[in-house]
């Protein structure tokens, strides 16, 4: 196994976070490197989900106000607990909706076309749902997306130059929506710099944090970001379809929500049942209807783990895992047709390594047959996300070793080079 394996063993032995692996349901016969699509279940998340069921069992309707975690205040409470992960004030965050729904909500709130300032700026590598939401928001206001949705172009098909983004912030742009981390290449966009540039030009800016929340610390409040949205089922490990989250900067505290629903009411007014709504005076105002308690409950336990591990320590280990992986790719997979397509600098890359290969689809199938769960992105992408909570350096070693074996023995040729329905 040699020197590289010994190094993995050493890194595992000096890993301050190694104890957290036992907090998760990790299957020893498979290596799970897909925490950037769906994080694994933790025992804590399981417990808080069962607690929510217990409340229902015990209290029925009174679960809204009784029990350890009364449901009526859960969305705000989880917002408060999420705030440290993104550098927000507690009142700026609420756990609600999903990335797509929250984007609809905040674009309908922040997109305020005026005169010739009517366009929305996005990026041509954006996650499709973000683009669909922007297109329909424009259509609802009577604007043609063909003309009013403009895109920053990527020169290499993977990443963006921040200067190229800033150049597109022209007079006619009313709103900018960008990812904090690109979902394929894992490139981090410099949120602070882009926010300053947008505000210098009097443009509102929001970020999709799906691939950065839980990966590295943010300072959304200090950076002055106008709004942000995210999901909690990826790096936050809150389960399939978990309730998402949103951030609205305090300076917009009194901005009327574009979409309104009774759960956006001031808590003490909601049950007055009046037809003129009194919105909450914080991010809670952007909620719509009754919260999905059973899909929010896992997040209670999950966030406890973040509090205990600390965002800085998690980031440090994540960078070490992915750095070690890139070293192994370069030493063991040389000349096999792989390219590392994520940025190399620590301050420019997110939580996963992004490999490209012509045969990526069937290489991923061969990896699965070898007990490794990767994440395929058509047409050529293999995302490998070692999660600092539960993955180890020796697992990284084994994944690259199996990849080497698959390429040398050409076992991937047994499979069709085509994606599955969900990939
Ligand atoms: C995962 C992901 C989404 C998913 O949105 P949902 O509304 O949760 O389905 C959106 N945007 C990005 C960048 C993502 O990575």
CSV table of C-alpha atoms and ligand atoms in Angstrom, one decimal:
chain,number,residue,atom,x,y,z
A,1,UNK,CA,0.0,0.0,0.0
A,2,UNK,CA,3.0,2.2,0.4
A,3,UNK,CA,3.8,5.7,1.5
A,4,UNK,CA,0.6,7.4,0.5
A,5,UNK,CA,-1.5,5.0,2.6
A,6,UNK,CA,0.8,5.5,5.6
A,7,UNK,CA,0.1,9.2,5.1
A,8,UNK,CA,-3.6,8.7,5.1
A,9,UNK,CA,-3.3,6.7,8.4
A,10,UNK,CA,-1.3,9.4,9.9
A,11,UNK,CA,-3.8,12.1,8.9
A,12,UNK,CA,-6.6,10.1,10.4
A,13,UNK,CA,-4.8,9.6,13.6
A,14,UNK,CA,-4.2,13.3,14.1
A,15,UNK,CA,-7.8,14.2,13.0
A,16,UNK,CA,-9.4,16.2,15.8
A,17,UNK,CA,-12.9,15.6,14.3
A,18,UNK,CA,-12.6,11.8,14.0
A,19,UNK,CA,-15.0,11.2,16.9
A,20,UNK,CA,-17.9,12.7,14.8
A,21,UNK,CA,-18.0,9.6,12.5
A,22,UNK,CA,-19.7,7.7,15.2
A,23,UNK,CA,-22.5,10.3,15.3
A,24,UNK,CA,-23.5,9.2,11.8
A,25,UNK,CA,-25.0,6.1,10.2
A,26,UNK,CA,-22.0,5.2,8.0
A,27,UNK,CA,-22.0,1.9,6.3
A,28,UNK,CA,-18.6,0.3,6.6
A,29,UNK,CA,-18.9,-1.7,3.4
A,30,UNK,CA,-19.4,1.5,1.2
A,31,UNK,CA,-17.5,4.7,1.0
A,32,UNK,CA,-20.0,7.6,0.8
A,33,UNK,CA,-18.7,10.6,-1.1
A,34,UNK,CA,-22.0,12.1,-2.1
A,35,UNK,CA,-22.7,14.3,1.0
A,36,UNK,CA,-22.9,17.3,-1.4
A,37,UNK,CA,-26.1,15.9,-2.8
A,38,UNK,CA,-27.6,14.2,0.2
A,39,UNK,CA,-25.8,14.2,3.5
A,40,UNK,CA,-26.0,11.1,5.7
A,41,UNK,CA,-28.3,10.6,8.6
A,42,UNK,CA,-26.9,11.5,12.0
A,43,UNK,CA,-28.1,9.9,15.3
A,44,UNK,CA,-28.8,13.4,16.5
A,45,UNK,CA,-31.0,14.2,13.5
A,46,UNK,CA,-32.8,10.9,14.0
A,47,UNK,CA,-33.4,11.7,17.6
A,48,UNK,CA,-34.9,15.2,17.0
A,49,UNK,CA,-37.1,13.7,14.3
A,50,UNK,CA,-38.4,11.1,16.6
A,51,UNK,CA,-38.9,13.8,19.3
A,52,UNK,CA,-41.1,15.7,16.8
A,53,UNK,CA,-43.2,12.6,16.3
A,54,UNK,CA,-43.4,12.1,20.0
A,55,UNK,CA,-44.7,15.6,20.5
A,56,UNK,CA,-47.4,14.9,17.9
A,57,UNK,CA,-48.2,11.6,19.7
A,58,UNK,CA,-48.4,13.2,23.1
A,59,UNK,CA,-49.8,16.6,22.5
A,60,UNK,CA,-51.8,16.5,19.2
A,61,UNK,CA,-52.6,20.1,18.3
A,62,UNK,CA,-51.0,21.4,21.4
A,63,UNK,CA,-47.6,20.4,20.0
A,64,UNK,CA,-47.6,23.9,18.4
A,65,UNK,CA,-47.0,25.4,21.8
A,66,UNK,CA,-46.0,22.5,24.1
A,67,UNK,CA,-43.1,20.1,24.4
A,68,UNK,CA,-39.4,20.7,24.2
A,69,UNK,CA,-39.5,22.4,20.8
A,70,UNK,CA,-42.9,24.0,20.2
A,71,UNK,CA,-43.7,23.9,16.5
A,72,UNK,CA,-45.0,27.4,16.3
A,73,UNK,CA,-41.5,28.9,16.9
A,74,UNK,CA,-39.4,26.2,15.2
A,75,UNK,CA,-38.7,28.0,11.9
A,76,UNK,CA,-37.4,31.1,13.8
A,77,UNK,CA,-35.5,29.0,16.3
A,78,UNK,CA,-33.7,27.1,13.6
A,79,UNK,CA,-33.0,30.4,11.8
A,80,UNK,CA,-31.3,31.6,15.0
A,81,UNK,CA,-29.2,28.4,15.1
A,82,UNK,CA,-28.3,28.6,11.5
A,83,UNK,CA,-27.2,32.2,11.7
A,84,UNK,CA,-23.6,31.6,13.0
A,85,UNK,CA,-22.9,29.3,9.9
A,86,UNK,CA,-23.4,32.2,7.6
A,87,UNK,CA,-22.4,35.2,9.7
A,88,UNK,CA,-25.9,36.5,10.1
A,89,UNK,CA,-27.8,38.2,12.9
A,90,UNK,CA,-30.5,35.8,14.3
A,91,UNK,CA,-33.3,38.0,13.1
A,92,UNK,CA,-32.0,37.8,9.5
A,93,UNK,CA,-32.5,34.1,9.1
A,94,UNK,CA,-35.5,31.7,8.9
A,95,UNK,CA,-35.8,28.0,8.1
A,96,UNK,CA,-38.5,27.7,5.5
A,97,UNK,CA,-39.5,26.6,2.1
A,98,UNK,CA,-36.9,25.3,-0.3
A,99,UNK,CA,-34.1,26.8,-2.4
A,100,UNK,CA,-36.5,27.2,-5.4
A,101,UNK,CA,-39.5,28.5,-3.4
A,102,UNK,CA,-37.3,30.9,-1.4
A,103,UNK,CA,-35.7,32.2,-4.6
A,104,UNK,CA,-39.1,32.9,-6.0
A,105,UNK,CA,-40.0,34.7,-2.8
A,106,UNK,CA,-36.9,36.9,-2.6
A,107,UNK,CA,-36.7,37.7,-6.3
A,108,UNK,CA,-40.4,38.8,-6.2
A,109,UNK,CA,-39.3,40.9,-3.2
A,110,UNK,CA,-36.0,42.3,-4.5
A,111,UNK,CA,-36.6,42.6,-8.2
A,112,UNK,CA,-37.9,46.1,-8.5
A,113,UNK,CA,-37.5,47.2,-12.2
A,114,UNK,CA,-37.5,50.9,-12.7
A,115,UNK,CA,-37.2,52.9,-16.0
A,116,UNK,CA,-34.4,51.3,-18.0
A,117,UNK,CA,-33.1,49.3,-15.0
A,118,UNK,CA,-35.1,46.1,-15.7
A,119,UNK,CA,-32.7,43.2,-16.2
A,120,UNK,CA,-31.6,40.3,-14.0
A,121,UNK,CA,-28.0,39.1,-14.1
A,122,UNK,CA,-27.2,35.4,-13.6
A,123,UNK,CA,-24.4,33.1,-14.7
A,124,UNK,CA,-24.5,30.6,-17.6
A,125,UNK,CA,-23.4,27.7,-15.4
A,126,UNK,CA,-26.1,28.2,-12.8
A,127,UNK,CA,-28.2,25.3,-11.4
A,128,UNK,CA,-31.2,25.0,-13.7
A,129,UNK,CA,-33.9,25.6,-11.1
A,130,UNK,CA,-32.4,29.0,-10.3
A,131,UNK,CA,-32.7,30.0,-14.0
A,132,UNK,CA,-36.2,28.6,-14.3
A,133,UNK,CA,-37.3,30.7,-11.3
A,134,UNK,CA,-35.7,33.8,-12.7
A,135,UNK,CA,-37.3,33.3,-16.1
A,136,UNK,CA,-40.8,32.9,-14.6
A,137,UNK,CA,-40.4,35.9,-12.3
A,138,UNK,CA,-39.6,38.0,-15.4
A,139,UNK,CA,-42.5,36.6,-17.3
A,140,UNK,CA,-44.9,37.3,-14.4
A,141,UNK,CA,-43.8,41.0,-14.6
A,142,UNK,CA,-44.3,41.1,-18.3
A,143,UNK,CA,-40.7,41.0,-19.3
A,144,UNK,CA,-39.3,38.6,-21.9
A,145,UNK,CA,-36.5,36.5,-20.3
A,146,UNK,CA,-34.8,36.2,-23.7
A,147,UNK,CA,-34.0,39.9,-23.4
A,148,UNK,CA,-34.1,40.6,-19.7
A,149,UNK,CA,-32.2,37.7,-18.2
A,150,UNK,CA,-28.6,38.2,-19.0
A,151,UNK,CA,-25.7,35.8,-18.4
A,152,UNK,CA,-22.1,36.1,-17.4
A,153,UNK,CA,-20.2,33.9,-19.8
A,154,UNK,CA,-17.5,31.4,-18.6
A,155,UNK,CA,-14.3,31.3,-20.7
A,156,UNK,CA,-13.4,27.7,-19.8
A,157,UNK,CA,-16.9,26.3,-19.3
A,158,UNK,CA,-16.1,25.7,-15.6
A,159,UNK,CA,-15.3,28.9,-13.8
A,160,UNK,CA,-15.7,32.7,-13.9
A,161,UNK,CA,-13.4,35.6,-13.7
A,162,UNK,CA,-14.7,38.0,-11.1
A,163,UNK,CA,-13.8,40.9,-13.4
A,164,UNK,CA,-16.0,39.4,-16.1
A,165,UNK,CA,-18.9,39.3,-13.6
A,166,UNK,CA,-18.4,42.9,-12.6
A,167,UNK,CA,-18.2,44.0,-16.2
A,168,UNK,CA,-21.7,42.7,-16.7
A,169,UNK,CA,-23.1,44.9,-13.8
A,170,UNK,CA,-24.3,47.5,-16.2
A,171,UNK,CA,-26.8,50.4,-15.8
A,172,UNK,CA,-29.7,48.2,-17.0
A,173,UNK,CA,-29.3,45.5,-14.3
A,174,UNK,CA,-31.8,45.7,-11.4
A,175,UNK,CA,-30.9,42.4,-9.7
A,176,UNK,CA,-28.1,39.9,-9.5
A,177,UNK,CA,-28.5,36.3,-8.5
A,178,UNK,CA,-25.3,34.1,-8.3
A,179,UNK,CA,-24.2,30.9,-6.6
A,180,UNK,CA,-21.6,31.2,-3.7
A,181,UNK,CA,-20.0,28.0,-5.0
A,182,UNK,CA,-20.6,26.6,-8.5
A,183,UNK,CA,-22.2,23.2,-8.2
A,184,UNK,CA,-20.0,21.5,-10.8
A,185,UNK,CA,-16.5,23.0,-10.6
A,186,UNK,CA,-16.8,23.9,-6.9
A,187,UNK,CA,-15.4,27.4,-7.6
A,188,UNK,CA,-16.1,29.9,-4.8
A,189,UNK,CA,-17.3,33.3,-6.1
A,190,UNK,CA,-16.0,36.2,-4.0
A,191,UNK,CA,-19.2,37.3,-2.3
A,192,UNK,CA,-17.8,40.3,-0.5
A,193,UNK,CA,-16.2,41.8,-3.5
A,194,UNK,CA,-19.2,41.1,-5.8
A,195,UNK,CA,-21.6,42.6,-3.2
A,196,UNK,CA,-19.5,45.8,-3.0
A,197,UNK,CA,-19.3,46.0,-6.8
A,198,UNK,CA,-23.1,45.5,-7.1
A,199,UNK,CA,-23.9,48.1,-4.5
A,200,UNK,CA,-21.5,50.6,-6.0
A,201,UNK,CA,-23.8,50.4,-9.1
A,202,UNK,CA,-27.0,50.5,-7.1
A,203,UNK,CA,-27.9,46.9,-7.8
A,204,UNK,CA,-29.4,44.4,-5.3
A,205,UNK,CA,-27.6,41.1,-5.0
A,206,UNK,CA,-28.5,37.6,-3.7
A,207,UNK,CA,-26.7,34.3,-3.5
A,208,UNK,CA,-27.6,30.7,-3.7
A,209,UNK,CA,-25.6,29.0,-0.9
A,210,UNK,CA,-26.5,25.4,-1.6
A,211,UNK,CA,-22.9,24.4,-2.0
A,212,UNK,CA,-21.3,26.6,0.6
A,213,UNK,CA,-23.5,26.5,3.7
A,214,UNK,CA,-21.9,24.1,6.1
A,215,UNK,CA,-18.7,24.0,4.0
A,216,UNK,CA,-17.0,27.3,5.1
A,217,UNK,CA,-17.8,30.2,7.3
A,218,UNK,CA,-19.6,33.2,5.7
A,219,UNK,CA,-20.1,36.8,6.8
A,220,UNK,CA,-23.3,37.8,5.0
A,221,UNK,CA,-24.2,40.5,7.5
A,222,UNK,CA,-20.8,42.3,7.4
A,223,UNK,CA,-20.5,41.8,3.6
A,224,UNK,CA,-23.9,43.6,3.3
A,225,UNK,CA,-25.4,40.8,1.1
A,226,UNK,CA,-29.0,41.7,0.4
A,227,UNK,CA,-30.4,38.1,0.5
A,228,UNK,CA,-29.5,34.4,0.3
A,229,UNK,CA,-31.3,31.1,-0.1
A,230,UNK,CA,-30.1,27.5,0.5
A,231,UNK,CA,-31.2,23.9,1.1
A,232,UNK,CA,-30.5,21.9,4.2
A,233,UNK,CA,-30.2,18.4,2.7
A,234,UNK,CA,-26.7,18.6,1.3
A,235,UNK,CA,-23.8,19.6,3.6
A,236,UNK,CA,-26.3,20.3,6.5
A,237,UNK,CA,-27.4,16.6,6.6
A,238,UNK,CA,-31.1,17.3,7.4
A,239,UNK,CA,-32.5,14.6,5.2
A,240,UNK,CA,-34.2,14.2,1.8
A,241,UNK,CA,-36.4,17.2,1.0
A,242,UNK,CA,-35.5,18.9,4.3
A,243,UNK,CA,-36.9,22.4,4.7
A,244,UNK,CA,-34.5,25.1,3.3
A,245,UNK,CA,-33.5,28.5,4.6
A,246,UNK,CA,-33.3,32.2,3.7
A,247,UNK,CA,-31.4,35.3,4.8
A,248,UNK,CA,-32.6,38.9,4.4
A,249,UNK,CA,-30.2,41.6,5.6
A,250,UNK,CA,-31.4,43.6,8.5
A,251,UNK,CA,-31.3,46.8,6.5
A,252,UNK,CA,-34.2,45.5,4.5
A,253,UNK,CA,-36.1,44.4,7.6
A,254,UNK,CA,-39.2,46.4,6.6
A,255,UNK,CA,-39.3,45.4,2.9
A,256,UNK,CA,-42.7,44.0,2.1
A,257,UNK,CA,-42.5,40.4,1.0
A,258,UNK,CA,-43.3,39.9,-2.7
A,259,UNK,CA,-45.3,36.8,-1.8
A,260,UNK,CA,-47.3,36.8,1.4
A,261,UNK,CA,-48.8,34.0,3.6
A,262,UNK,CA,-50.1,33.9,7.1
A,263,UNK,CA,-46.9,32.4,8.6
A,264,UNK,CA,-45.1,35.6,7.6
A,265,UNK,CA,-47.3,37.4,10.2
A,266,UNK,CA,-46.0,38.9,13.5
A,267,UNK,CA,-46.3,35.9,15.8
A,268,UNK,CA,-48.6,37.7,18.3
A,269,UNK,CA,-50.9,38.9,15.5
A,270,UNK,CA,-51.2,35.8,13.3
A,271,UNK,CA,-54.1,34.3,15.2
A,272,UNK,CA,-56.1,37.5,15.1
A,273,UNK,CA,-57.1,36.1,11.7
A,274,UNK,CA,-57.3,39.6,10.3
A,275,UNK,CA,-57.5,40.1,6.5
A,276,UNK,CA,-54.9,42.9,6.6
A,277,UNK,CA,-51.7,41.2,7.5
A,278,UNK,CA,-49.1,42.5,10.0
A,279,UNK,CA,-45.8,41.1,8.7
A,280,UNK,CA,-43.1,40.0,11.1
A,281,UNK,CA,-40.4,42.6,11.5
A,282,UNK,CA,-37.5,40.2,10.7
A,283,UNK,CA,-36.8,37.5,8.1
A,284,UNK,CA,-39.8,35.5,9.4
A,285,UNK,CA,-41.9,37.8,7.3
A,286,UNK,CA,-40.9,35.9,4.1
A,287,UNK,CA,-42.5,32.7,5.2
A,288,UNK,CA,-45.6,31.5,3.4
A,289,UNK,CA,-47.8,28.7,5.0
A,290,UNK,CA,-47.7,26.2,7.8
A,291,UNK,CA,-44.1,25.0,8.3
A,292,UNK,CA,-43.2,21.4,7.4
A,293,UNK,CA,-42.3,20.3,10.9
A,294,UNK,CA,-41.3,16.7,10.2
A,295,UNK,CA,-39.0,17.9,7.4
A,296,UNK,CA,-37.4,20.6,9.7
A,297,UNK,CA,-37.0,18.4,12.8
A,298,UNK,CA,-33.8,16.6,11.6
A,299,UNK,CA,-32.1,20.0,11.3
A,300,UNK,CA,-32.4,20.6,15.0
A,301,UNK,CA,-30.1,17.7,15.7
A,302,UNK,CA,-27.9,18.4,12.7
A,303,UNK,CA,-27.1,21.9,13.8
A,304,UNK,CA,-26.1,20.8,17.2
A,305,UNK,CA,-23.3,18.9,15.6
A,306,UNK,CA,-22.1,22.0,13.7
A,307,UNK,CA,-22.1,23.9,16.9
A,308,UNK,CA,-19.9,21.2,18.5
A,309,UNK,CA,-17.5,20.7,15.7
A,310,UNK,CA,-17.2,24.4,14.7
A,311,UNK,CA,-17.3,25.7,11.2
A,312,UNK,CA,-13.6,26.6,11.1
A,313,UNK,CA,-12.4,23.1,12.1
A,314,UNK,CA,-14.8,21.5,9.6
A,315,UNK,CA,-13.4,23.7,6.8
A,316,UNK,CA,-9.9,22.9,7.8
A,317,UNK,CA,-10.4,19.2,7.6
A,318,UNK,CA,-12.5,19.4,4.4
A,319,UNK,CA,-9.6,21.3,2.7
A,320,UNK,CA,-7.1,18.7,3.9
A,321,UNK,CA,-9.3,15.8,2.6
A,322,UNK,CA,-9.7,17.4,-0.8
A,323,UNK,CA,-6.0,18.5,-1.0
A,324,UNK,CA,-4.9,14.9,-0.2
A,325,UNK,CA,-7.4,13.6,-2.8
A,326,UNK,CA,-6.0,15.9,-5.5
A,327,UNK,CA,-2.4,14.8,-4.6
A,328,UNK,CA,-3.4,11.2,-5.1
A,329,UNK,CA,-5.2,11.9,-8.4
A,330,UNK,CA,-2.1,13.5,-9.7
A,331,UNK,CA,0.2,10.7,-8.5
A,332,UNK,CA,-1.9,7.6,-9.2
A,333,UNK,CA,-4.2,8.5,-12.1
A,334,UNK,CA,-1.7,10.2,-14.3
A,335,UNK,CA,-2.2,9.6,-18.0
A,336,UNK,CA,-5.6,8.0,-17.6
A,337,UNK,CA,-7.6,10.9,-19.0
A,338,UNK,CA,-8.7,12.6,-15.9
A,339,UNK,CA,-8.5,16.4,-15.4
A,340,UNK,CA,-9.0,18.1,-12.0
A,341,UNK,CA,-11.5,20.8,-13.1
A,342,UNK,CA,-12.0,22.6,-9.8
A,343,UNK,CA,-9.8,25.6,-8.8
A,344,UNK,CA,-6.7,24.6,-6.8
A,345,UNK,CA,-6.4,27.5,-4.3
A,346,UNK,CA,-7.9,26.9,-0.9
A,347,UNK,CA,-9.8,30.2,-1.0
A,348,UNK,CA,-11.3,29.5,-4.4
A,349,UNK,CA,-12.7,25.9,-3.9
A,350,UNK,CA,-15.7,24.5,-2.1
A,351,UNK,CA,-16.2,21.1,-0.5
A,352,UNK,CA,-15.8,18.7,-3.4
A,353,UNK,CA,-13.2,17.6,-6.0
A,354,UNK,CA,-14.5,17.8,-9.5
A,355,UNK,CA,-12.9,15.4,-12.0
A,356,UNK,CA,-13.7,15.3,-15.7
A,357,UNK,CA,-13.3,12.2,-17.9
A,358,UNK,CA,-14.8,11.2,-21.3
A,359,UNK,CA,-16.1,8.0,-19.8
A,360,UNK,CA,-17.4,9.6,-16.5
A,361,UNK,CA,-20.8,8.0,-16.6
A,362,UNK,CA,-19.6,4.4,-16.7
A,363,UNK,CA,-16.6,5.1,-14.5
A,364,UNK,CA,-19.2,6.2,-11.8
A,365,UNK,CA,-21.1,3.0,-12.4
A,366,UNK,CA,-17.9,0.9,-11.9
A,367,UNK,CA,-17.1,2.9,-8.8
A,368,UNK,CA,-20.6,2.1,-7.4
A,369,UNK,CA,-20.0,-1.6,-8.1
A,370,UNK,CA,-16.7,-1.2,-6.1
A,371,UNK,CA,-18.6,0.2,-3.1
A,372,UNK,CA,-17.9,3.9,-3.7
A,373,UNK,CA,-20.8,6.4,-4.0
A,374,UNK,CA,-19.7,9.3,-6.2
A,375,UNK,CA,-21.8,11.9,-7.9
A,376,UNK,CA,-22.1,12.0,-11.7
A,377,UNK,CA,-22.9,15.2,-13.5
A,378,UNK,CA,-23.5,14.8,-17.2
A,379,UNK,CA,-21.8,14.8,-19.5
A,380,UNK,CA,-18.2,14.3,-18.1
A,381,UNK,CA,-18.2,15.2,-14.4
A,382,UNK,CA,-17.4,13.2,-11.4
A,383,UNK,CA,-17.9,15.0,-8.1
A,384,UNK,CA,-16.3,13.5,-5.1
A,385,UNK,CA,-17.2,15.1,-1.7
A,386,UNK,CA,-15.4,13.7,1.3
A,387,UNK,CA,-17.4,15.2,4.2
A,388,UNK,CA,-15.3,16.2,7.3
A,389,UNK,CA,-17.9,15.0,9.7
A,390,UNK,CA,-17.8,11.4,8.6
A,391,UNK,CA,-15.3,10.7,5.9
A,392,UNK,CA,-11.7,9.7,6.5
A,393,UNK,CA,-8.3,10.1,4.8
A,394,UNK,CA,-8.0,6.4,4.4
A,395,UNK,CA,-11.4,6.4,2.6
A,396,UNK,CA,-10.0,9.0,0.2
A,397,UNK,CA,-7.0,6.7,-0.4
A,398,UNK,CA,-9.3,3.7,-1.1
A,399,UNK,CA,-11.5,5.7,-3.5
A,400,UNK,CA,-8.5,6.8,-5.6
A,401,UNK,CA,-7.0,3.3,-5.4
A,402,UNK,CA,-10.3,1.7,-6.7
A,403,UNK,CA,-10.4,4.3,-9.4
A,404,UNK,CA,-6.9,3.4,-10.5
A,405,UNK,CA,-7.8,-0.3,-10.5
A,406,UNK,CA,-11.0,0.4,-12.6
A,407,UNK,CA,-9.0,2.3,-15.2
A,408,UNK,CA,-6.1,-0.3,-15.3
A,409,UNK,CA,-8.4,-3.3,-15.6
A,410,UNK,CA,-10.9,-1.3,-17.7
A,411,UNK,CA,-13.8,-2.7,-15.7
A,412,UNK,CA,-15.8,0.4,-16.6
A,413,UNK,CA,-16.2,-1.0,-20.1
A,414,UNK,CA,-18.8,-3.4,-18.8
A,415,UNK,CA,-21.2,-0.5,-18.4
A,416,UNK,CA,-23.0,1.8,-20.8
A,417,UNK,CA,-21.7,5.4,-20.8
A,418,UNK,CA,-25.1,6.9,-20.0
A,419,UNK,CA,-26.6,8.5,-16.9
A,420,UNK,CA,-29.4,7.0,-14.8
A,421,UNK,CA,-32.7,8.8,-14.2
A,422,UNK,CA,-31.4,10.5,-11.1
A,423,UNK,CA,-27.8,11.5,-11.4
B,1,LIG,C1,-29.3,21.5,-4.9
B,1,LIG,C2,-29.5,22.8,-5.5
B,1,LIG,C3,-30.7,23.4,-5.6
B,1,LIG,C4,-32.0,22.6,-5.3
B,1,LIG,O1,-33.1,23.4,-5.1
B,1,LIG,P1,-34.4,22.7,-4.4
B,1,LIG,O2,-35.4,23.8,-4.4
B,1,LIG,O3,-33.9,22.3,-3.0
B,1,LIG,O4,-34.8,21.5,-5.2
B,1,LIG,C5,-30.8,24.7,-6.1
B,1,LIG,N1,-29.7,25.4,-6.4
B,1,LIG,C6,-28.4,24.8,-6.3
B,1,LIG,C7,-27.2,25.6,-6.6
B,1,LIG,C8,-28.3,23.5,-5.8
B,1,LIG,O5,-27.1,23.0,-5.7
